[in-house]
């Protein structure tokens, strides 16, 4: 006789089973370090995970409040076993829990191998967050320093039981105020909370830190990078920026006299220079804006890279905006390689060359030579991909353009990505433009010769008329 269970009972059993599986894991210890030296918040957590259940576990879940999840730029999870790095992963897929923790976002991490019962493994979680530091006050005068507020959970947010945990805030300077707990101590520029023992899942208690931070709050609201490939041996890179100061806004106007008299005191929250790290062997570097070339820049290069120190036309205070572009050329043989199958592979970095900048929206346009086809892109993080067609000088069929777009880009995104160009490049394309140019010059000279030998007079007096006129 067949026995069928009601659907609601089946769902209830699955929920109980999933909760049992989740309770198999216990975080025996976690140390969390929050770096607040920049306007980019970097969090490093060292976890020791123990499997106390009767079954092997192949997945670990990271939990973030929605306020942090929407500002999560990137994340790296490193799996350790007996102190050795076994596996690293960039989790990108997220889920929303169907429970009372509806304000949470989960990121499941697949372990490289199942964690056996009774075993312990280490997980290092590196998280980069943006737009979490809020200026307080929101407006300051030219002579005032910038104060920021950071709010977090004093406990490590997790769906697992935690036996022992602590949190450390690393600050750039003076601390205005902070939340007080019995388990806390202030050591120079580090604010330590904990240890806290035996905390249930999703434990929460707010901690607020109000501190001084005058580091540059450079935010690129728009950044367009164009990488043009030429099989004549050159890669031309052009970067166009629109940058704003994302900190406390300036009130009561700006006094250039006070700023020039003492920039460190009358403009502590502003920034005047930006540093761009260009690839090694960069040449033909330029830095200009809408007015023209900006000569107040310094270029230094070595085998490790090329550093472009750019001095802006005016100091940047909170809420101010500036636009400029930089460009440089690279040797093709350092970035374009040929695979065993005879395909061309472009290997170049993604992200801004300017140090410590947040890019709200970045567009990368890779302009490939004529004749490219069957193009594919491989990157370590998800991006919006599309293709366009661009016509340049003496182009016949146009150049295919690979377009990559991503929001909330941080320096940690400056990693190599590959554009696989599956085609056999015919060298005749290299001669196409040269032949067109030669043909054009030849036709021009031919027209000049014909013009010089042509008689374009509208009327001419005949020789007979000239003789008759002479007899008279």
CSV table of C-alpha atoms in Angstrom, one decimal:
chain,number,residue,atom,x,y,z
A,1,UNK,CA,0.0,0.0,0.0
A,2,UNK,CA,1.5,3.3,-1.0
A,3,UNK,CA,1.8,6.0,1.7
A,4,UNK,CA,1.8,9.7,0.7
A,5,UNK,CA,2.8,12.4,3.1
A,6,UNK,CA,1.0,15.8,2.9
A,7,UNK,CA,3.0,18.5,1.0
A,8,UNK,CA,3.1,20.8,4.0
A,9,UNK,CA,4.7,18.0,6.1
A,10,UNK,CA,7.3,17.4,3.5
A,11,UNK,CA,8.2,21.1,3.5
A,12,UNK,CA,8.4,21.2,7.3
A,13,UNK,CA,10.7,18.2,7.3
A,14,UNK,CA,13.0,19.8,4.7
A,15,UNK,CA,13.2,23.0,6.8
A,16,UNK,CA,14.0,21.0,9.9
A,17,UNK,CA,16.6,19.0,8.0
A,18,UNK,CA,18.3,22.2,6.5
A,19,UNK,CA,18.4,23.8,10.0
A,20,UNK,CA,20.0,20.6,11.3
A,21,UNK,CA,22.6,20.7,8.6
A,22,UNK,CA,23.4,24.3,9.3
A,23,UNK,CA,23.7,23.6,13.1
A,24,UNK,CA,26.4,21.0,12.3
A,25,UNK,CA,29.0,23.8,11.8
A,26,UNK,CA,30.3,25.8,14.7
A,27,UNK,CA,32.7,28.8,14.5
A,28,UNK,CA,35.1,28.0,17.3
A,29,UNK,CA,36.9,31.4,17.0
A,30,UNK,CA,36.8,34.5,14.8
A,31,UNK,CA,39.0,37.6,14.8
A,32,UNK,CA,37.7,40.5,12.8
A,33,UNK,CA,39.9,43.5,11.8
A,34,UNK,CA,38.3,46.6,10.3
A,35,UNK,CA,40.6,49.0,8.5
A,36,UNK,CA,39.3,52.6,8.4
A,37,UNK,CA,42.3,54.5,7.1
A,38,UNK,CA,40.7,55.2,3.7
A,39,UNK,CA,37.2,55.9,2.5
A,40,UNK,CA,37.2,52.3,1.4
A,41,UNK,CA,36.4,50.0,4.3
A,42,UNK,CA,38.5,46.8,4.3
A,43,UNK,CA,37.5,43.9,6.6
A,44,UNK,CA,39.6,40.8,7.3
A,45,UNK,CA,38.2,38.0,9.4
A,46,UNK,CA,40.1,34.9,10.5
A,47,UNK,CA,37.7,32.0,11.2
A,48,UNK,CA,38.1,28.5,12.5
A,49,UNK,CA,35.2,26.3,11.6
A,50,UNK,CA,34.4,23.0,13.2
A,51,UNK,CA,32.1,20.3,12.1
A,52,UNK,CA,30.3,18.8,15.1
A,53,UNK,CA,27.6,17.0,13.2
A,54,UNK,CA,27.4,13.4,12.1
A,55,UNK,CA,27.6,14.3,8.4
A,56,UNK,CA,30.3,15.8,6.1
A,57,UNK,CA,29.7,19.4,5.1
A,58,UNK,CA,30.6,20.8,1.7
A,59,UNK,CA,29.3,24.4,2.0
A,60,UNK,CA,29.8,27.4,4.3
A,61,UNK,CA,27.5,30.4,4.3
A,62,UNK,CA,28.6,34.0,4.8
A,63,UNK,CA,26.0,36.4,6.0
A,64,UNK,CA,25.9,40.2,5.5
A,65,UNK,CA,23.3,42.8,6.5
A,66,UNK,CA,21.6,44.3,3.4
A,67,UNK,CA,23.2,47.7,4.1
A,68,UNK,CA,26.6,46.1,3.7
A,69,UNK,CA,25.7,43.7,0.9
A,70,UNK,CA,24.6,46.4,-1.5
A,71,UNK,CA,27.9,48.2,-0.9
A,72,UNK,CA,30.0,45.0,-1.1
A,73,UNK,CA,32.6,45.7,-3.9
A,74,UNK,CA,34.5,42.4,-3.7
A,75,UNK,CA,35.2,39.5,-1.4
A,76,UNK,CA,37.9,36.8,-1.3
A,77,UNK,CA,37.6,33.6,0.7
A,78,UNK,CA,40.8,31.6,1.4
A,79,UNK,CA,40.4,28.0,2.7
A,80,UNK,CA,43.2,26.7,4.9
A,81,UNK,CA,44.0,23.3,6.2
A,82,UNK,CA,46.7,22.8,8.8
A,83,UNK,CA,47.9,26.4,8.1
A,84,UNK,CA,48.3,25.8,4.4
A,85,UNK,CA,46.3,27.6,1.7
A,86,UNK,CA,44.3,25.0,-0.2
A,87,UNK,CA,41.8,27.0,-2.2
A,88,UNK,CA,40.7,30.6,-2.8
A,89,UNK,CA,37.4,31.8,-4.2
A,90,UNK,CA,35.7,35.1,-5.1
A,91,UNK,CA,32.0,34.4,-4.1
A,92,UNK,CA,29.6,36.3,-6.4
A,93,UNK,CA,26.3,34.5,-6.1
A,94,UNK,CA,24.0,35.6,-3.3
A,95,UNK,CA,20.7,34.4,-1.9
A,96,UNK,CA,18.0,35.9,0.3
A,97,UNK,CA,17.0,33.7,3.3
A,98,UNK,CA,13.3,32.8,3.6
A,99,UNK,CA,13.2,33.3,7.3
A,100,UNK,CA,13.0,36.0,10.0
A,101,UNK,CA,16.5,37.1,8.9
A,102,UNK,CA,14.9,38.7,5.8
A,103,UNK,CA,17.3,41.8,6.1
A,104,UNK,CA,20.3,39.5,5.5
A,105,UNK,CA,22.0,38.4,2.3
A,106,UNK,CA,23.8,35.0,2.1
A,107,UNK,CA,26.8,34.2,0.1
A,108,UNK,CA,27.3,30.4,-0.1
A,109,UNK,CA,30.9,29.2,-0.3
A,110,UNK,CA,31.6,25.7,-1.7
A,111,UNK,CA,34.4,24.1,0.1
A,112,UNK,CA,37.2,22.5,-2.0
A,113,UNK,CA,36.6,19.3,-0.2
A,114,UNK,CA,34.0,18.2,2.3
A,115,UNK,CA,34.7,19.0,6.0
A,116,UNK,CA,34.5,15.7,7.8
A,117,UNK,CA,32.8,15.3,11.1
A,118,UNK,CA,35.0,16.3,14.0
A,119,UNK,CA,37.4,18.2,11.8
A,120,UNK,CA,38.4,21.8,11.9
A,121,UNK,CA,39.3,24.1,8.9
A,122,UNK,CA,40.4,27.7,8.6
A,123,UNK,CA,38.7,30.4,6.5
A,124,UNK,CA,40.1,33.8,5.9
A,125,UNK,CA,37.5,36.2,4.6
A,126,UNK,CA,38.6,39.5,3.0
A,127,UNK,CA,35.8,42.0,2.3
A,128,UNK,CA,35.9,45.4,0.6
A,129,UNK,CA,33.0,47.8,1.2
A,130,UNK,CA,32.2,51.3,-0.1
A,131,UNK,CA,29.9,54.2,0.9
A,132,UNK,CA,29.8,53.1,4.5
A,133,UNK,CA,31.7,56.1,6.0
A,134,UNK,CA,29.4,59.0,6.6
A,135,UNK,CA,30.7,62.5,7.2
A,136,UNK,CA,29.5,64.1,10.5
A,137,UNK,CA,29.0,67.0,10.3
A,138,UNK,CA,28.0,66.9,6.6
A,139,UNK,CA,29.4,70.4,6.0
A,140,UNK,CA,32.7,71.9,7.2
A,141,UNK,CA,34.6,75.1,6.7
A,142,UNK,CA,37.9,75.3,4.9
A,143,UNK,CA,39.9,75.2,8.1
A,144,UNK,CA,38.1,72.3,9.8
A,145,UNK,CA,39.1,68.7,9.7
A,146,UNK,CA,36.8,66.0,8.4
A,147,UNK,CA,35.0,63.7,10.9
A,148,UNK,CA,33.5,60.4,9.8
A,149,UNK,CA,31.1,57.9,11.4
A,150,UNK,CA,31.2,54.1,10.9
A,151,UNK,CA,28.5,51.8,12.3
A,152,UNK,CA,28.9,48.0,12.5
A,153,UNK,CA,27.9,45.0,14.5
A,154,UNK,CA,30.1,44.3,17.5
A,155,UNK,CA,29.5,40.6,16.9
A,156,UNK,CA,30.4,38.7,13.8
A,157,UNK,CA,27.3,38.3,11.7
A,158,UNK,CA,26.9,34.6,11.0
A,159,UNK,CA,24.2,31.9,10.8
A,160,UNK,CA,26.4,29.7,13.0
A,161,UNK,CA,27.0,29.6,16.8
A,162,UNK,CA,30.3,31.4,17.7
A,163,UNK,CA,32.2,30.3,20.8
A,164,UNK,CA,34.9,33.1,20.9
A,165,UNK,CA,35.2,36.3,18.9
A,166,UNK,CA,36.7,39.8,18.9
A,167,UNK,CA,36.7,42.8,16.7
A,168,UNK,CA,39.5,45.5,16.1
A,169,UNK,CA,39.0,48.9,14.5
A,170,UNK,CA,42.2,50.3,13.0
A,171,UNK,CA,41.9,54.1,12.8
A,172,UNK,CA,44.0,56.8,11.0
A,173,UNK,CA,44.1,59.3,13.8
A,174,UNK,CA,42.2,61.1,16.5
A,175,UNK,CA,39.0,59.4,17.8
A,176,UNK,CA,36.1,61.8,18.6
A,177,UNK,CA,33.8,59.2,20.3
A,178,UNK,CA,33.1,55.5,20.3
A,179,UNK,CA,30.6,53.0,21.8
A,180,UNK,CA,31.6,51.8,25.2
A,181,UNK,CA,31.5,48.2,26.3
A,182,UNK,CA,32.9,46.4,29.3
A,183,UNK,CA,35.1,44.3,27.1
A,184,UNK,CA,37.0,47.0,25.3
A,185,UNK,CA,40.4,48.8,25.3
A,186,UNK,CA,42.0,51.6,23.2
A,187,UNK,CA,45.6,51.0,22.3
A,188,UNK,CA,47.0,53.9,20.4
A,189,UNK,CA,45.0,54.0,17.1
A,190,UNK,CA,43.4,50.6,17.6
A,191,UNK,CA,40.0,50.1,19.2
A,192,UNK,CA,39.6,46.6,20.5
A,193,UNK,CA,36.3,44.9,21.6
A,194,UNK,CA,36.1,41.4,23.1
A,195,UNK,CA,36.6,38.6,23.5
A,196,UNK,CA,32.9,37.6,23.6
A,197,UNK,CA,32.0,34.1,24.5
A,198,UNK,CA,29.2,31.8,23.3
A,199,UNK,CA,27.1,34.0,21.0
A,200,UNK,CA,24.1,32.5,19.2
A,201,UNK,CA,23.6,32.9,15.4
A,202,UNK,CA,22.8,36.4,14.2
A,203,UNK,CA,23.7,38.1,17.4
A,204,UNK,CA,23.6,41.9,17.1
A,205,UNK,CA,24.7,44.9,19.1
A,206,UNK,CA,25.6,48.2,17.4
A,207,UNK,CA,29.0,49.8,17.7
A,208,UNK,CA,29.6,53.4,16.4
A,209,UNK,CA,33.0,55.0,15.9
A,210,UNK,CA,33.4,58.7,15.2
A,211,UNK,CA,36.9,59.7,14.1
A,212,UNK,CA,39.0,62.1,12.1
A,213,UNK,CA,40.0,61.1,8.5
A,214,UNK,CA,41.4,63.6,6.1
A,215,UNK,CA,42.6,61.2,3.5
A,216,UNK,CA,41.5,61.9,-0.1
A,217,UNK,CA,37.9,60.9,-0.8
A,218,UNK,CA,38.4,60.5,-4.6
A,219,UNK,CA,35.3,59.0,-6.2
A,220,UNK,CA,35.0,58.6,-10.0
A,221,UNK,CA,31.4,59.0,-10.9
A,222,UNK,CA,32.3,58.0,-14.4
A,223,UNK,CA,35.4,56.3,-15.8
A,224,UNK,CA,35.8,55.2,-19.5
A,225,UNK,CA,38.9,53.3,-20.5
A,226,UNK,CA,39.6,52.6,-24.2
A,227,UNK,CA,42.3,50.0,-25.1
A,228,UNK,CA,43.1,50.0,-28.8
A,229,UNK,CA,45.1,47.1,-30.3
A,230,UNK,CA,47.3,47.6,-33.3
A,231,UNK,CA,49.2,44.7,-34.9
A,232,UNK,CA,51.9,47.2,-35.9
A,233,UNK,CA,53.2,46.7,-32.3
A,234,UNK,CA,51.3,49.1,-30.1
A,235,UNK,CA,48.5,49.2,-27.5
A,236,UNK,CA,47.1,52.7,-27.0
A,237,UNK,CA,45.2,53.3,-23.7
A,238,UNK,CA,43.0,56.3,-23.0
A,239,UNK,CA,41.4,56.9,-19.6
A,240,UNK,CA,38.7,59.6,-19.1
A,241,UNK,CA,37.7,60.5,-15.6
A,242,UNK,CA,35.0,62.5,-13.8
A,243,UNK,CA,36.1,62.7,-10.2
A,244,UNK,CA,34.3,64.3,-7.2
A,245,UNK,CA,35.3,64.7,-3.6
A,246,UNK,CA,32.9,62.4,-1.7
A,247,UNK,CA,33.5,63.7,1.8
A,248,UNK,CA,32.0,66.5,3.9
A,249,UNK,CA,30.9,69.5,1.7
A,250,UNK,CA,32.6,72.8,1.9
A,251,UNK,CA,30.6,75.7,3.4
A,252,UNK,CA,31.2,79.4,3.6
A,253,UNK,CA,33.1,79.5,0.4
A,254,UNK,CA,36.7,79.0,-0.5
A,255,UNK,CA,39.6,81.5,0.2
A,256,UNK,CA,42.6,81.0,-2.1
A,257,UNK,CA,44.7,83.4,0.0
A,258,UNK,CA,44.2,81.3,3.2
A,259,UNK,CA,44.9,78.1,1.2
A,260,UNK,CA,48.1,79.4,-0.3
A,261,UNK,CA,49.3,80.8,3.0
A,262,UNK,CA,48.9,77.4,4.8
A,263,UNK,CA,47.5,74.5,2.8
A,264,UNK,CA,47.9,71.9,5.6
A,265,UNK,CA,45.8,74.0,8.0
A,266,UNK,CA,43.4,75.8,5.6
A,267,UNK,CA,42.5,72.8,3.5
A,268,UNK,CA,43.2,69.7,5.5
A,269,UNK,CA,40.2,67.8,4.1
A,270,UNK,CA,41.1,68.6,0.5
A,271,UNK,CA,43.4,66.9,-1.9
A,272,UNK,CA,45.4,68.4,-4.7
A,273,UNK,CA,47.3,65.4,-6.2
A,274,UNK,CA,46.5,62.0,-7.5
A,275,UNK,CA,48.9,59.1,-8.3
A,276,UNK,CA,48.4,56.7,-11.2
A,277,UNK,CA,50.3,53.4,-11.4
A,278,UNK,CA,50.8,52.7,-15.1
A,279,UNK,CA,52.1,49.4,-16.5
A,280,UNK,CA,55.8,48.9,-17.0
A,281,UNK,CA,57.2,50.2,-20.3
A,282,UNK,CA,54.5,52.9,-20.7
A,283,UNK,CA,55.5,55.6,-23.0
A,284,UNK,CA,54.0,58.7,-24.8
A,285,UNK,CA,52.2,59.6,-21.6
A,286,UNK,CA,49.9,62.6,-21.5
A,287,UNK,CA,47.6,64.2,-18.9
A,288,UNK,CA,45.1,66.9,-20.0
A,289,UNK,CA,41.7,68.3,-19.4
A,290,UNK,CA,39.2,70.4,-21.3
A,291,UNK,CA,41.5,73.4,-21.3
A,292,UNK,CA,44.5,71.6,-22.6
A,293,UNK,CA,47.7,69.8,-21.4
A,294,UNK,CA,48.5,70.0,-17.7
A,295,UNK,CA,52.2,70.4,-17.2
A,296,UNK,CA,52.1,70.1,-13.4
A,297,UNK,CA,52.8,66.4,-13.3
A,298,UNK,CA,55.7,64.1,-12.7
A,299,UNK,CA,56.5,60.8,-14.4
A,300,UNK,CA,58.8,58.2,-12.9
A,301,UNK,CA,59.4,54.8,-14.2
A,302,UNK,CA,61.3,51.6,-13.4
A,303,UNK,CA,61.1,47.9,-14.1
A,304,UNK,CA,58.2,47.5,-11.7
A,305,UNK,CA,56.0,50.1,-13.3
A,306,UNK,CA,55.5,53.7,-14.2
A,307,UNK,CA,54.2,56.3,-11.7
A,308,UNK,CA,52.4,59.4,-12.9
A,309,UNK,CA,51.9,62.0,-10.2
A,310,UNK,CA,49.2,64.4,-11.3
A,311,UNK,CA,48.6,67.8,-9.8
A,312,UNK,CA,45.1,69.0,-10.3
A,313,UNK,CA,44.3,72.5,-11.6
A,314,UNK,CA,42.7,73.4,-8.2
A,315,UNK,CA,42.4,71.8,-4.8
A,316,UNK,CA,39.4,69.4,-4.4
A,317,UNK,CA,37.0,70.1,-1.5
A,318,UNK,CA,33.9,68.2,-0.5
A,319,UNK,CA,31.3,68.1,-3.3
A,320,UNK,CA,33.7,69.6,-5.9
A,321,UNK,CA,34.1,67.9,-9.4
A,322,UNK,CA,36.8,67.8,-12.0
A,323,UNK,CA,37.3,66.0,-15.4
A,324,UNK,CA,40.5,65.1,-17.1
A,325,UNK,CA,42.0,62.3,-19.2
A,326,UNK,CA,45.3,60.5,-19.3
A,327,UNK,CA,46.8,58.4,-22.1
A,328,UNK,CA,49.8,56.2,-22.7
A,329,UNK,CA,51.1,53.6,-25.1
A,330,UNK,CA,52.3,50.0,-24.4
A,331,UNK,CA,54.4,47.5,-26.4
A,332,UNK,CA,52.1,45.0,-28.0
A,333,UNK,CA,54.3,41.9,-27.3
A,334,UNK,CA,54.0,42.4,-23.5
A,335,UNK,CA,50.2,42.1,-23.6
A,336,UNK,CA,49.1,40.1,-26.7
A,337,UNK,CA,50.1,36.4,-26.9
A,338,UNK,CA,49.4,33.5,-29.2
A,339,UNK,CA,48.0,30.3,-27.8
A,340,UNK,CA,48.9,26.8,-28.9
A,341,UNK,CA,45.9,26.7,-31.2
A,342,UNK,CA,47.1,29.8,-33.0
A,343,UNK,CA,44.5,32.2,-31.3
A,344,UNK,CA,45.4,35.6,-30.0
A,345,UNK,CA,44.9,36.3,-26.3
A,346,UNK,CA,45.0,39.8,-24.9
A,347,UNK,CA,46.0,39.9,-21.2
A,348,UNK,CA,45.5,43.3,-19.6
A,349,UNK,CA,44.4,44.7,-16.3
A,350,UNK,CA,40.9,45.8,-15.3
A,351,UNK,CA,40.3,48.8,-13.0
A,352,UNK,CA,41.5,52.3,-12.6
A,353,UNK,CA,45.2,53.1,-12.6
A,354,UNK,CA,44.7,55.8,-10.0
A,355,UNK,CA,45.5,54.7,-6.4
A,356,UNK,CA,42.8,54.4,-3.8
A,357,UNK,CA,39.8,55.5,-5.8
A,358,UNK,CA,36.2,54.3,-5.9
A,359,UNK,CA,34.7,54.0,-9.4
A,360,UNK,CA,30.9,54.2,-9.4
A,361,UNK,CA,30.6,53.1,-13.0
A,362,UNK,CA,33.5,51.9,-15.2
A,363,UNK,CA,33.3,51.1,-18.9
A,364,UNK,CA,36.2,49.4,-20.6
A,365,UNK,CA,36.2,49.4,-24.5
A,366,UNK,CA,38.7,47.0,-26.1
A,367,UNK,CA,39.1,48.0,-29.8
A,368,UNK,CA,40.4,45.0,-31.7
A,369,UNK,CA,41.9,44.9,-35.3
A,370,UNK,CA,39.9,44.4,-38.4
A,371,UNK,CA,39.2,40.8,-39.1
A,372,UNK,CA,38.7,39.8,-35.5
A,373,UNK,CA,35.9,37.3,-34.9
A,374,UNK,CA,34.6,34.6,-32.5
A,375,UNK,CA,35.6,36.8,-29.6
A,376,UNK,CA,35.2,35.8,-25.9
A,377,UNK,CA,36.1,37.4,-22.6
A,378,UNK,CA,37.3,35.9,-19.3
A,379,UNK,CA,37.4,37.8,-16.1
A,380,UNK,CA,37.5,36.9,-12.4
A,381,UNK,CA,34.4,38.9,-11.5
A,382,UNK,CA,31.1,39.4,-13.3
A,383,UNK,CA,30.7,42.3,-15.8
A,384,UNK,CA,28.2,43.3,-18.3
A,385,UNK,CA,29.5,42.4,-21.7
A,386,UNK,CA,28.5,43.6,-25.2
A,387,UNK,CA,30.1,44.3,-28.6
A,388,UNK,CA,30.1,47.3,-30.9
A,389,UNK,CA,31.7,48.3,-34.2
A,390,UNK,CA,34.0,51.2,-34.6
A,391,UNK,CA,35.3,52.9,-37.8
A,392,UNK,CA,38.6,54.6,-37.7
A,393,UNK,CA,40.9,56.0,-40.3
A,394,UNK,CA,40.9,54.1,-43.6
A,395,UNK,CA,38.8,51.3,-42.1
A,396,UNK,CA,36.7,49.3,-44.5
A,397,UNK,CA,34.7,46.8,-42.5
A,398,UNK,CA,35.2,48.4,-39.1
A,399,UNK,CA,36.8,47.2,-35.9
A,400,UNK,CA,35.0,45.0,-33.4
A,401,UNK,CA,34.8,46.6,-29.9
A,402,UNK,CA,34.4,44.5,-26.7
A,403,UNK,CA,32.6,46.6,-24.0
A,404,UNK,CA,32.8,45.6,-20.3
A,405,UNK,CA,30.8,47.5,-17.7
A,406,UNK,CA,30.9,47.2,-14.0
A,407,UNK,CA,29.7,49.3,-11.0
A,408,UNK,CA,31.4,49.9,-7.6
A,409,UNK,CA,35.0,49.2,-8.7
A,410,UNK,CA,37.8,49.4,-6.1
A,411,UNK,CA,41.6,49.0,-6.4
A,412,UNK,CA,41.2,45.2,-5.6
A,413,UNK,CA,39.5,44.8,-9.0
A,414,UNK,CA,42.7,45.8,-10.8
A,415,UNK,CA,43.4,42.3,-11.9
A,416,UNK,CA,44.3,40.8,-15.3
A,417,UNK,CA,41.5,39.8,-17.6
A,418,UNK,CA,41.7,38.0,-20.9
A,419,UNK,CA,40.1,38.7,-24.2
A,420,UNK,CA,40.3,35.6,-26.4
A,421,UNK,CA,40.3,36.4,-30.1
A,422,UNK,CA,39.5,33.2,-32.0
A,423,UNK,CA,40.7,34.1,-35.5
A,424,UNK,CA,43.6,33.6,-37.8
A,425,UNK,CA,45.0,37.1,-38.4
A,426,UNK,CA,45.9,37.6,-42.1
A,427,UNK,CA,48.9,39.8,-42.4
A,428,UNK,CA,47.4,41.4,-45.5
A,429,UNK,CA,45.3,43.5,-43.1
A,430,UNK,CA,48.6,45.1,-42.0
A,431,UNK,CA,49.3,46.2,-45.6
A,432,UNK,CA,45.7,47.2,-46.4
A,433,UNK,CA,45.9,50.8,-44.9
A,434,UNK,CA,49.4,51.3,-46.3
A,435,UNK,CA,48.3,50.3,-49.8
A,436,UNK,CA,45.3,52.5,-49.5
A,437,UNK,CA,47.5,55.4,-48.4
A,438,UNK,CA,50.0,54.8,-51.3
A,439,UNK,CA,47.2,54.5,-53.8
A,440,UNK,CA,45.7,57.7,-52.5
A,441,UNK,CA,49.0,59.6,-52.8
A,442,UNK,CA,49.5,58.2,-56.3
A,443,UNK,CA,46.1,59.4,-57.4
A,444,UNK,CA,46.8,62.8,-55.9
A,445,UNK,CA,50.0,63.1,-57.8
A,446,UNK,CA,48.3,61.9,-61.0
A,447,UNK,CA,45.6,64.5,-60.6
A,448,UNK,CA,48.3,67.2,-60.1
A,449,UNK,CA,50.1,66.1,-63.3
A,450,UNK,CA,46.9,66.2,-65.3
A,451,UNK,CA,46.0,69.6,-63.9
A,452,UNK,CA,49.4,71.1,-64.8
A,453,UNK,CA,49.2,69.8,-68.4
A,454,UNK,CA,45.5,70.7,-69.0
A,455,UNK,CA,44.5,73.8,-70.8
A,456,UNK,CA,41.6,75.2,-68.8
A,457,UNK,CA,41.2,78.7,-70.5
A,458,UNK,CA,37.7,79.6,-71.3
A,459,UNK,CA,38.6,81.3,-74.7
A,460,UNK,CA,41.7,81.8,-76.7
A,461,UNK,CA,42.4,84.2,-79.7
A,462,UNK,CA,43.4,82.1,-82.8
A,463,UNK,CA,46.7,82.7,-84.6
A,464,UNK,CA,44.8,83.7,-87.8
A,465,UNK,CA,43.1,86.5,-85.8
A,466,UNK,CA,46.4,87.6,-84.5
A,467,UNK,CA,47.9,87.8,-88.0
A,468,UNK,CA,44.9,89.8,-89.4
A,469,UNK,CA,45.1,92.2,-86.5
A,470,UNK,CA,48.8,92.7,-87.2
A,471,UNK,CA,48.3,93.6,-90.9
A,472,UNK,CA,45.7,96.2,-90.0
